[in-house]
């Protein structure tokens, strides 16, 4: 089945200069990258992304983690991969959530760690099923930022909503 999946290279992955390694590993899947960008993550975006974990004791820490507060790297790289069995392929390469339990050759097994405060710093996020992937892709990307039509869209005219544009030299 053709699927889309959201992949985030988290702030620890960026700080450890792992972008190239992670993209190379993911390229083994032969999936297509249909969207990619750098994002400065607001508290609202981080909390919405991890809203299913709101009641967990580590919620506050993973919000700070995704925002880059733990790594002095206030950004993540967000990508959408598309193709056959995209979710299983990307999650298998990523490895288990707990980097100590992840297979040693997986991305998280190779580069992840558990902090002294117990947070799993596991260098990337991968959506875990179709419903989560759709919710997350719509959260992180606008329709025009994705080069294929993944989900139904509607036309909207935004009145009086200022946008930033390039200034003349
Ligand atoms: N996490 C953690 N401790 C836990 C469970 C999760 O620090 O006991 C962090 C970890 O960074 C993980 C993120 O919270 O990637 C989201 O958790 P989820 O259960 O969705 O795992 P994932 O889908 O990322 O494998
Ligand atoms: Mg998850």
Tab-separated table of N, CA, C and O in Angstrom, residues 19-109:
chain	number	residue	atom	x	y	z
A	19	UNK	N	22.339	14.492	10.012
A	19	UNK	CA	21.378	14.651	8.911
A	19	UNK	C	21.759	13.769	7.712
A	19	UNK	O	20.925	13.019	7.208
A	20	UNK	N	23.003	13.875	7.290
A	20	UNK	CA	23.456	13.097	6.132
A	20	UNK	C	23.310	11.602	6.360
A	20	UNK	O	22.765	10.881	5.519
A	21	UNK	N	23.759	11.139	7.519
A	21	UNK	CA	23.670	9.696	7.828
A	21	UNK	C	22.224	9.211	7.802
A	21	UNK	O	21.922	8.149	7.249
A	22	UNK	N	21.350	10.007	8.446
A	22	UNK	CA	19.952	9.573	8.547
A	22	UNK	C	19.309	9.552	7.157
A	22	UNK	O	18.632	8.590	6.790
A	23	UNK	N	19.554	10.594	6.367
A	23	UNK	CA	18.954	10.617	5.023
A	23	UNK	C	19.520	9.487	4.158
A	23	UNK	O	18.797	8.887	3.366
A	24	UNK	N	20.790	9.177	4.338
A	24	UNK	CA	21.378	8.068	3.584
A	24	UNK	C	20.723	6.746	3.983
A	24	UNK	O	20.356	5.937	3.130
A	25	UNK	N	20.577	6.545	5.306
A	25	UNK	CA	19.923	5.303	5.765
A	25	UNK	C	18.504	5.205	5.211
A	25	UNK	O	18.068	4.160	4.739
A	26	UNK	N	17.762	6.341	5.264
A	26	UNK	CA	16.374	6.304	4.792
A	26	UNK	C	16.300	6.117	3.275
A	26	UNK	O	15.317	5.593	2.760
A	27	UNK	N	17.350	6.511	2.563
A	27	UNK	CA	17.329	6.349	1.106
A	27	UNK	C	17.386	4.867	0.710
A	27	UNK	O	17.009	4.497	-0.394
A	28	UNK	N	17.846	4.011	1.643
A	28	UNK	CA	17.817	2.553	1.386
A	28	UNK	C	16.399	2.066	1.100
A	28	UNK	O	16.200	1.039	0.467
A	29	UNK	N	15.408	2.793	1.602
A	29	UNK	CA	14.020	2.363	1.445
A	29	UNK	C	13.502	2.552	0.023
A	29	UNK	O	12.467	2.009	-0.326
A	30	UNK	N	14.212	3.385	-0.771
A	30	UNK	CA	13.781	3.750	-2.133
A	30	UNK	C	12.457	4.509	-2.130
A	30	UNK	O	11.775	4.571	-3.141
A	31	UNK	N	12.095	5.067	-0.995
A	31	UNK	CA	10.889	5.896	-0.929
A	31	UNK	C	11.202	7.264	-1.512
A	31	UNK	O	12.377	7.647	-1.612
A	32	UNK	N	10.135	8.000	-1.851
A	32	UNK	CA	10.328	9.329	-2.431
A	32	UNK	C	10.139	10.401	-1.354
A	32	UNK	O	9.194	10.320	-0.566
A	33	UNK	N	11.038	11.382	-1.309
A	33	UNK	CA	10.829	12.533	-0.428
A	33	UNK	C	9.905	13.501	-1.172
A	33	UNK	O	10.233	13.951	-2.273
A	34	UNK	N	8.734	13.792	-0.593
A	34	UNK	CA	7.785	14.679	-1.280
A	34	UNK	C	7.652	16.039	-0.579
A	34	UNK	O	6.949	16.918	-1.068
A	35	UNK	N	8.314	16.207	0.558
A	35	UNK	CA	8.349	17.501	1.239
A	35	UNK	C	9.522	17.503	2.209
A	35	UNK	O	9.863	16.459	2.773
A	36	UNK	N	10.132	18.674	2.392
A	36	UNK	CA	11.245	18.799	3.344
A	36	UNK	C	11.447	20.259	3.716
A	36	UNK	O	11.336	21.138	2.858
A	37	UNK	N	11.689	20.511	4.979
A	37	UNK	CA	11.988	21.886	5.410
A	37	UNK	C	12.590	21.887	6.823
A	37	UNK	O	12.460	20.905	7.564
A	38	UNK	N	13.252	23.006	7.162
A	38	UNK	CA	13.709	23.233	8.528
A	38	UNK	C	12.608	23.983	9.266
A	38	UNK	O	11.982	24.881	8.699
A	39	UNK	N	12.379	23.615	10.517
A	39	UNK	CA	11.299	24.245	11.288
A	39	UNK	C	11.801	24.674	12.664
A	39	UNK	O	12.497	23.912	13.345
A	40	UNK	N	11.465	25.898	13.046
A	40	UNK	CA	11.670	26.344	14.424
A	40	UNK	C	10.393	25.973	15.162
A	40	UNK	O	9.313	26.424	14.796
A	41	UNK	N	10.492	25.125	16.170
A	41	UNK	CA	9.309	24.502	16.761
A	41	UNK	C	8.777	25.330	17.933
A	41	UNK	O	9.472	25.519	18.936
A	42	UNK	N	7.546	25.807	17.804
A	42	UNK	CA	6.920	26.551	18.901
A	42	UNK	C	6.428	25.548	19.955
A	42	UNK	O	6.297	24.353	19.686
A	43	UNK	N	6.150	26.069	21.157
A	43	UNK	CA	5.620	25.224	22.219
A	43	UNK	C	4.280	24.619	21.775
A	43	UNK	O	4.007	23.439	22.004
A	44	UNK	N	3.484	25.429	21.092
A	44	UNK	CA	2.159	24.977	20.641
A	44	UNK	C	2.303	23.808	19.667
A	44	UNK	O	1.575	22.819	19.761
A	45	UNK	N	3.239	23.941	18.715
A	45	UNK	CA	3.434	22.868	17.728
A	45	UNK	C	3.922	21.593	18.419
A	45	UNK	O	3.424	20.497	18.157
A	46	UNK	N	4.888	21.737	19.328
A	46	UNK	CA	5.426	20.566	20.028
A	46	UNK	C	4.327	19.887	20.850
A	46	UNK	O	4.189	18.654	20.838
A	47	UNK	N	3.517	20.680	21.545
A	47	UNK	CA	2.465	20.101	22.392
A	47	UNK	C	1.390	19.427	21.560
A	47	UNK	O	0.856	18.394	21.945
A	48	UNK	N	1.095	20.010	20.398
A	48	UNK	CA	0.089	19.393	19.517
A	48	UNK	C	0.656	18.098	18.919
A	48	UNK	O	-0.040	17.088	18.827
A	49	UNK	N	1.917	18.131	18.552
A	49	UNK	CA	2.547	16.931	17.968
A	49	UNK	C	2.506	15.761	18.956
A	49	UNK	O	2.203	14.632	18.575
A	50	UNK	N	2.827	16.035	20.208
A	50	UNK	CA	2.883	14.966	21.222
A	50	UNK	C	1.642	14.935	22.108
A	50	UNK	O	1.703	14.476	23.243
A	51	UNK	N	0.503	15.393	21.591
A	51	UNK	CA	-0.683	15.535	22.451
A	51	UNK	C	-1.146	14.205	23.038
A	51	UNK	O	-1.734	14.167	24.115
A	52	UNK	N	-0.863	13.093	22.347
A	52	UNK	CA	-1.273	11.769	22.855
A	52	UNK	C	-0.456	11.368	24.086
A	52	UNK	O	-0.781	10.370	24.740
A	53	UNK	N	0.594	12.129	24.399
A	53	UNK	CA	1.437	11.782	25.560
A	53	UNK	C	1.293	12.799	26.689
A	53	UNK	O	2.093	12.821	27.631
A	54	UNK	N	0.235	13.624	26.594
A	54	UNK	CA	0.048	14.737	27.528
A	54	UNK	C	0.036	14.322	29.000
A	54	UNK	O	0.499	15.056	29.873
A	55	UNK	N	-0.464	13.120	29.272
A	55	UNK	CA	-0.581	12.695	30.674
A	55	UNK	C	0.668	11.974	31.187
A	55	UNK	O	0.712	11.546	32.339
A	56	UNK	N	1.664	11.805	30.347
A	56	UNK	CA	2.869	11.076	30.778
A	56	UNK	C	3.760	11.977	31.642
A	56	UNK	O	3.825	13.188	31.409
A	57	UNK	N	4.487	11.387	32.584
A	57	UNK	CA	5.356	12.198	33.448
A	57	UNK	C	6.479	12.900	32.672
A	57	UNK	O	6.976	13.937	33.108
A	58	UNK	N	6.848	12.366	31.511
A	58	UNK	CA	7.955	12.941	30.748
A	58	UNK	C	7.491	13.966	29.703
A	58	UNK	O	8.285	14.457	28.903
A	59	UNK	N	6.182	14.299	29.710
A	59	UNK	CA	5.645	15.198	28.667
A	59	UNK	C	6.413	16.526	28.591
A	59	UNK	O	6.844	16.948	27.516
A	60	UNK	N	6.603	17.179	29.747
A	60	UNK	CA	7.292	18.471	29.762
A	60	UNK	C	8.686	18.379	29.161
A	60	UNK	O	9.115	19.253	28.399
A	61	UNK	N	9.389	17.300	29.471
A	61	UNK	CA	10.763	17.116	28.980
A	61	UNK	C	10.784	16.903	27.462
A	61	UNK	O	11.656	17.429	26.770
A	62	UNK	N	9.841	16.112	26.926
A	62	UNK	CA	9.901	15.864	25.469
A	62	UNK	C	9.455	17.085	24.668
A	62	UNK	O	9.863	17.254	23.525
A	63	UNK	N	8.669	17.964	25.301
A	63	UNK	CA	8.320	19.228	24.631
A	63	UNK	C	9.581	20.088	24.526
A	63	UNK	O	9.904	20.629	23.464
A	64	UNK	N	10.326	20.171	25.629
A	64	UNK	CA	11.590	20.941	25.614
A	64	UNK	C	12.577	20.320	24.618
A	64	UNK	O	13.295	21.020	23.907
A	65	UNK	N	12.598	18.985	24.603
A	65	UNK	CA	13.485	18.244	23.694
A	65	UNK	C	13.172	18.595	22.240
A	65	UNK	O	14.056	18.990	21.473
A	66	UNK	N	11.892	18.514	21.855
A	66	UNK	CA	11.524	18.769	20.456
A	66	UNK	C	11.754	20.229	20.076
A	66	UNK	O	12.084	20.539	18.934
A	67	UNK	N	11.621	21.120	21.052
A	67	UNK	CA	11.856	22.544	20.776
A	67	UNK	C	13.335	22.888	20.693
A	67	UNK	O	13.698	23.991	20.295
A	68	UNK	N	14.186	21.957	21.114
A	68	UNK	CA	15.622	22.186	21.028
A	68	UNK	C	16.231	22.780	22.281
A	68	UNK	O	17.419	23.091	22.311
A	69	UNK	N	15.428	22.897	23.339
A	69	UNK	CA	15.943	23.500	24.574
A	69	UNK	C	17.052	22.670	25.209
A	69	UNK	O	17.901	23.201	25.918
A	70	UNK	N	17.045	21.358	24.994
A	70	UNK	CA	18.043	20.499	25.627
A	70	UNK	C	19.355	20.475	24.843
A	70	UNK	O	20.365	19.984	25.323
A	71	UNK	N	19.338	20.989	23.613
A	71	UNK	CA	20.517	20.861	22.750
A	71	UNK	C	21.027	22.172	22.174
A	71	UNK	O	21.943	22.166	21.345
A	72	UNK	N	20.385	23.293	22.593
A	72	UNK	CA	20.808	24.564	22.050
A	72	UNK	C	20.768	24.541	20.518
A	72	UNK	O	21.626	25.100	19.844
A	73	UNK	N	19.815	23.831	19.984
A	73	UNK	CA	19.602	23.747	18.529
A	73	UNK	C	18.114	23.927	18.294
A	73	UNK	O	17.361	22.969	18.352
A	74	UNK	N	17.690	25.151	18.060
A	74	UNK	CA	16.260	25.420	18.031
A	74	UNK	C	15.671	25.137	16.656
A	74	UNK	O	15.146	26.021	15.986
A	75	UNK	N	15.791	23.900	16.223
A	75	UNK	CA	15.225	23.552	14.922
A	75	UNK	C	15.116	22.034	14.779
A	75	UNK	O	15.832	21.286	15.461
A	76	UNK	N	14.210	21.625	13.903
A	76	UNK	CA	14.169	20.231	13.485
A	76	UNK	C	14.063	20.224	11.963
A	76	UNK	O	13.693	21.227	11.359
A	77	UNK	N	14.409	19.101	11.345
A	77	UNK	CA	14.188	18.946	9.908
A	77	UNK	C	12.980	18.050	9.727
A	77	UNK	O	12.943	16.942	10.283
A	78	UNK	N	11.992	18.546	8.999
A	78	UNK	CA	10.756	17.788	8.787
A	78	UNK	C	10.690	17.312	7.339
A	78	UNK	O	10.954	18.087	6.414
A	79	UNK	N	10.382	16.025	7.164
A	79	UNK	CA	10.300	15.453	5.817
A	79	UNK	C	9.066	14.571	5.694
A	79	UNK	O	8.639	13.963	6.676
A	80	UNK	N	8.537	14.486	4.489
A	80	UNK	CA	7.487	13.512	4.214
A	80	UNK	C	8.035	12.523	3.186
A	80	UNK	O	8.483	12.920	2.106
A	81	UNK	N	8.043	11.245	3.564
A	81	UNK	CA	8.431	10.175	2.648
A	81	UNK	C	7.154	9.516	2.145
A	81	UNK	O	6.177	9.372	2.883
A	82	UNK	N	7.186	9.083	0.889
A	82	UNK	CA	5.986	8.524	0.271
A	82	UNK	C	6.357	7.284	-0.567
A	82	UNK	O	7.378	7.270	-1.245
A	83	UNK	N	5.527	6.279	-0.468
A	83	UNK	CA	5.743	5.076	-1.285
A	83	UNK	C	5.179	3.850	-0.607
A	83	UNK	O	4.480	3.931	0.408
A	84	UNK	N	5.539	2.689	-1.148
A	84	UNK	CA	4.976	1.426	-0.661
A	84	UNK	C	5.447	1.140	0.777
A	84	UNK	O	6.651	1.183	1.045
A	85	UNK	N	4.498	0.865	1.638
A	85	UNK	CA	4.779	0.513	3.047
A	85	UNK	C	5.750	1.487	3.718
A	85	UNK	O	6.649	1.080	4.471
A	86	UNK	N	5.557	2.753	3.455
A	86	UNK	CA	6.509	3.767	3.937
A	86	UNK	C	6.658	3.755	5.464
A	86	UNK	O	7.766	3.924	5.981
A	87	UNK	N	5.557	3.530	6.168
A	87	UNK	CA	5.631	3.624	7.634
A	87	UNK	C	6.463	2.482	8.218
A	87	UNK	O	7.388	2.701	9.010
A	88	UNK	N	6.153	1.270	7.809
A	88	UNK	CA	6.923	0.121	8.321
A	88	UNK	C	8.389	0.237	7.932
A	88	UNK	O	9.283	-0.006	8.761
A	89	UNK	N	8.644	0.633	6.688
A	89	UNK	CA	10.045	0.713	6.242
A	89	UNK	C	10.821	1.742	7.073
A	89	UNK	O	11.938	1.465	7.528
A	90	UNK	N	10.233	2.914	7.290
A	90	UNK	CA	10.952	3.967	8.032
A	90	UNK	C	11.059	3.611	9.508
A	90	UNK	O	12.095	3.854	10.131
A	91	UNK	N	10.010	3.039	10.078
A	91	UNK	CA	10.073	2.709	11.513
A	91	UNK	C	11.058	1.573	11.776
A	91	UNK	O	11.727	1.531	12.804
A	92	UNK	N	11.140	0.645	10.836
A	92	UNK	CA	12.101	-0.454	10.998
A	92	UNK	C	13.524	0.090	10.983
A	92	UNK	O	14.354	-0.273	11.834
A	93	UNK	N	13.813	0.987	10.055
A	93	UNK	CA	15.156	1.571	10.008
A	93	UNK	C	15.434	2.417	11.248
A	93	UNK	O	16.562	2.464	11.742
A	94	UNK	N	14.377	3.097	11.756
A	94	UNK	CA	14.561	3.946	12.940
A	94	UNK	C	14.881	3.090	14.167
A	94	UNK	O	15.754	3.439	14.950
A	95	UNK	N	14.169	2.000	14.346
A	95	UNK	CA	14.393	1.141	15.514
A	95	UNK	C	13.445	1.497	16.645
A	95	UNK	O	12.663	2.455	16.560
A	96	UNK	N	13.536	0.757	17.753
A	96	UNK	CA	12.610	0.913	18.875
A	96	UNK	C	12.744	2.288	19.534
A	96	UNK	O	13.798	2.926	19.458
A	97	UNK	N	11.659	2.708	20.199
A	97	UNK	CA	11.616	4.027	20.858
A	97	UNK	C	12.758	4.193	21.863
A	97	UNK	O	13.438	5.211	21.891
A	98	UNK	N	12.945	3.169	22.695
A	98	UNK	CA	14.034	3.198	23.683
A	98	UNK	C	15.349	2.819	22.983
A	98	UNK	O	15.512	1.678	22.537
A	99	UNK	N	16.281	3.774	22.880
A	99	UNK	CA	17.508	3.497	22.119
A	99	UNK	C	18.332	2.336	22.678
A	99	UNK	O	19.096	1.705	21.936
A	100	UNK	N	18.162	2.049	23.985
A	100	UNK	CA	18.900	0.915	24.565
A	100	UNK	C	18.304	-0.421	24.112
A	100	UNK	O	18.984	-1.448	24.111
A	101	UNK	N	17.014	-0.380	23.763
A	101	UNK	CA	16.355	-1.607	23.300
A	101	UNK	C	16.368	-1.722	21.784
A	101	UNK	O	16.078	-2.782	21.230
A	102	UNK	N	16.651	-0.620	21.109
A	102	UNK	CA	16.652	-0.629	19.643
A	102	UNK	C	17.773	-1.522	19.124
A	102	UNK	O	18.848	-1.606	19.741
A	103	UNK	N	17.523	-2.160	18.006
A	103	UNK	CA	18.554	-2.997	17.393
A	103	UNK	C	19.807	-2.152	17.153
A	103	UNK	O	19.712	-0.994	16.725
A	104	UNK	N	20.956	-2.727	17.440
A	104	UNK	CA	22.206	-1.948	17.418
A	104	UNK	C	22.463	-1.275	16.077
A	104	UNK	O	23.046	-0.193	16.020
A	105	UNK	N	22.032	-1.909	14.982
A	105	UNK	CA	22.308	-1.335	13.660
A	105	UNK	C	21.231	-0.344	13.209
A	105	UNK	O	21.384	0.294	12.178
A	106	UNK	N	20.141	-0.244	13.962
A	106	UNK	CA	19.093	0.722	13.593
A	106	UNK	C	19.608	2.140	13.860
A	106	UNK	O	20.631	2.321	14.538
A	107	UNK	N	18.888	3.137	13.339
A	107	UNK	CA	19.353	4.528	13.513
A	107	UNK	C	19.345	4.913	14.991
A	107	UNK	O	20.315	5.464	15.512
A	108	UNK	N	18.245	4.583	15.688
A	108	UNK	CA	18.181	4.923	17.109
A	108	UNK	C	19.176	4.089	17.919
A	108	UNK	O	19.782	4.586	18.876
A	109	UNK	N	19.352	2.829	17.538
A	109	UNK	CA	20.316	1.962	18.227
A	109	UNK	C	21.737	2.466	18.042
A	109	UNK	O	22.583	2.367	18.939
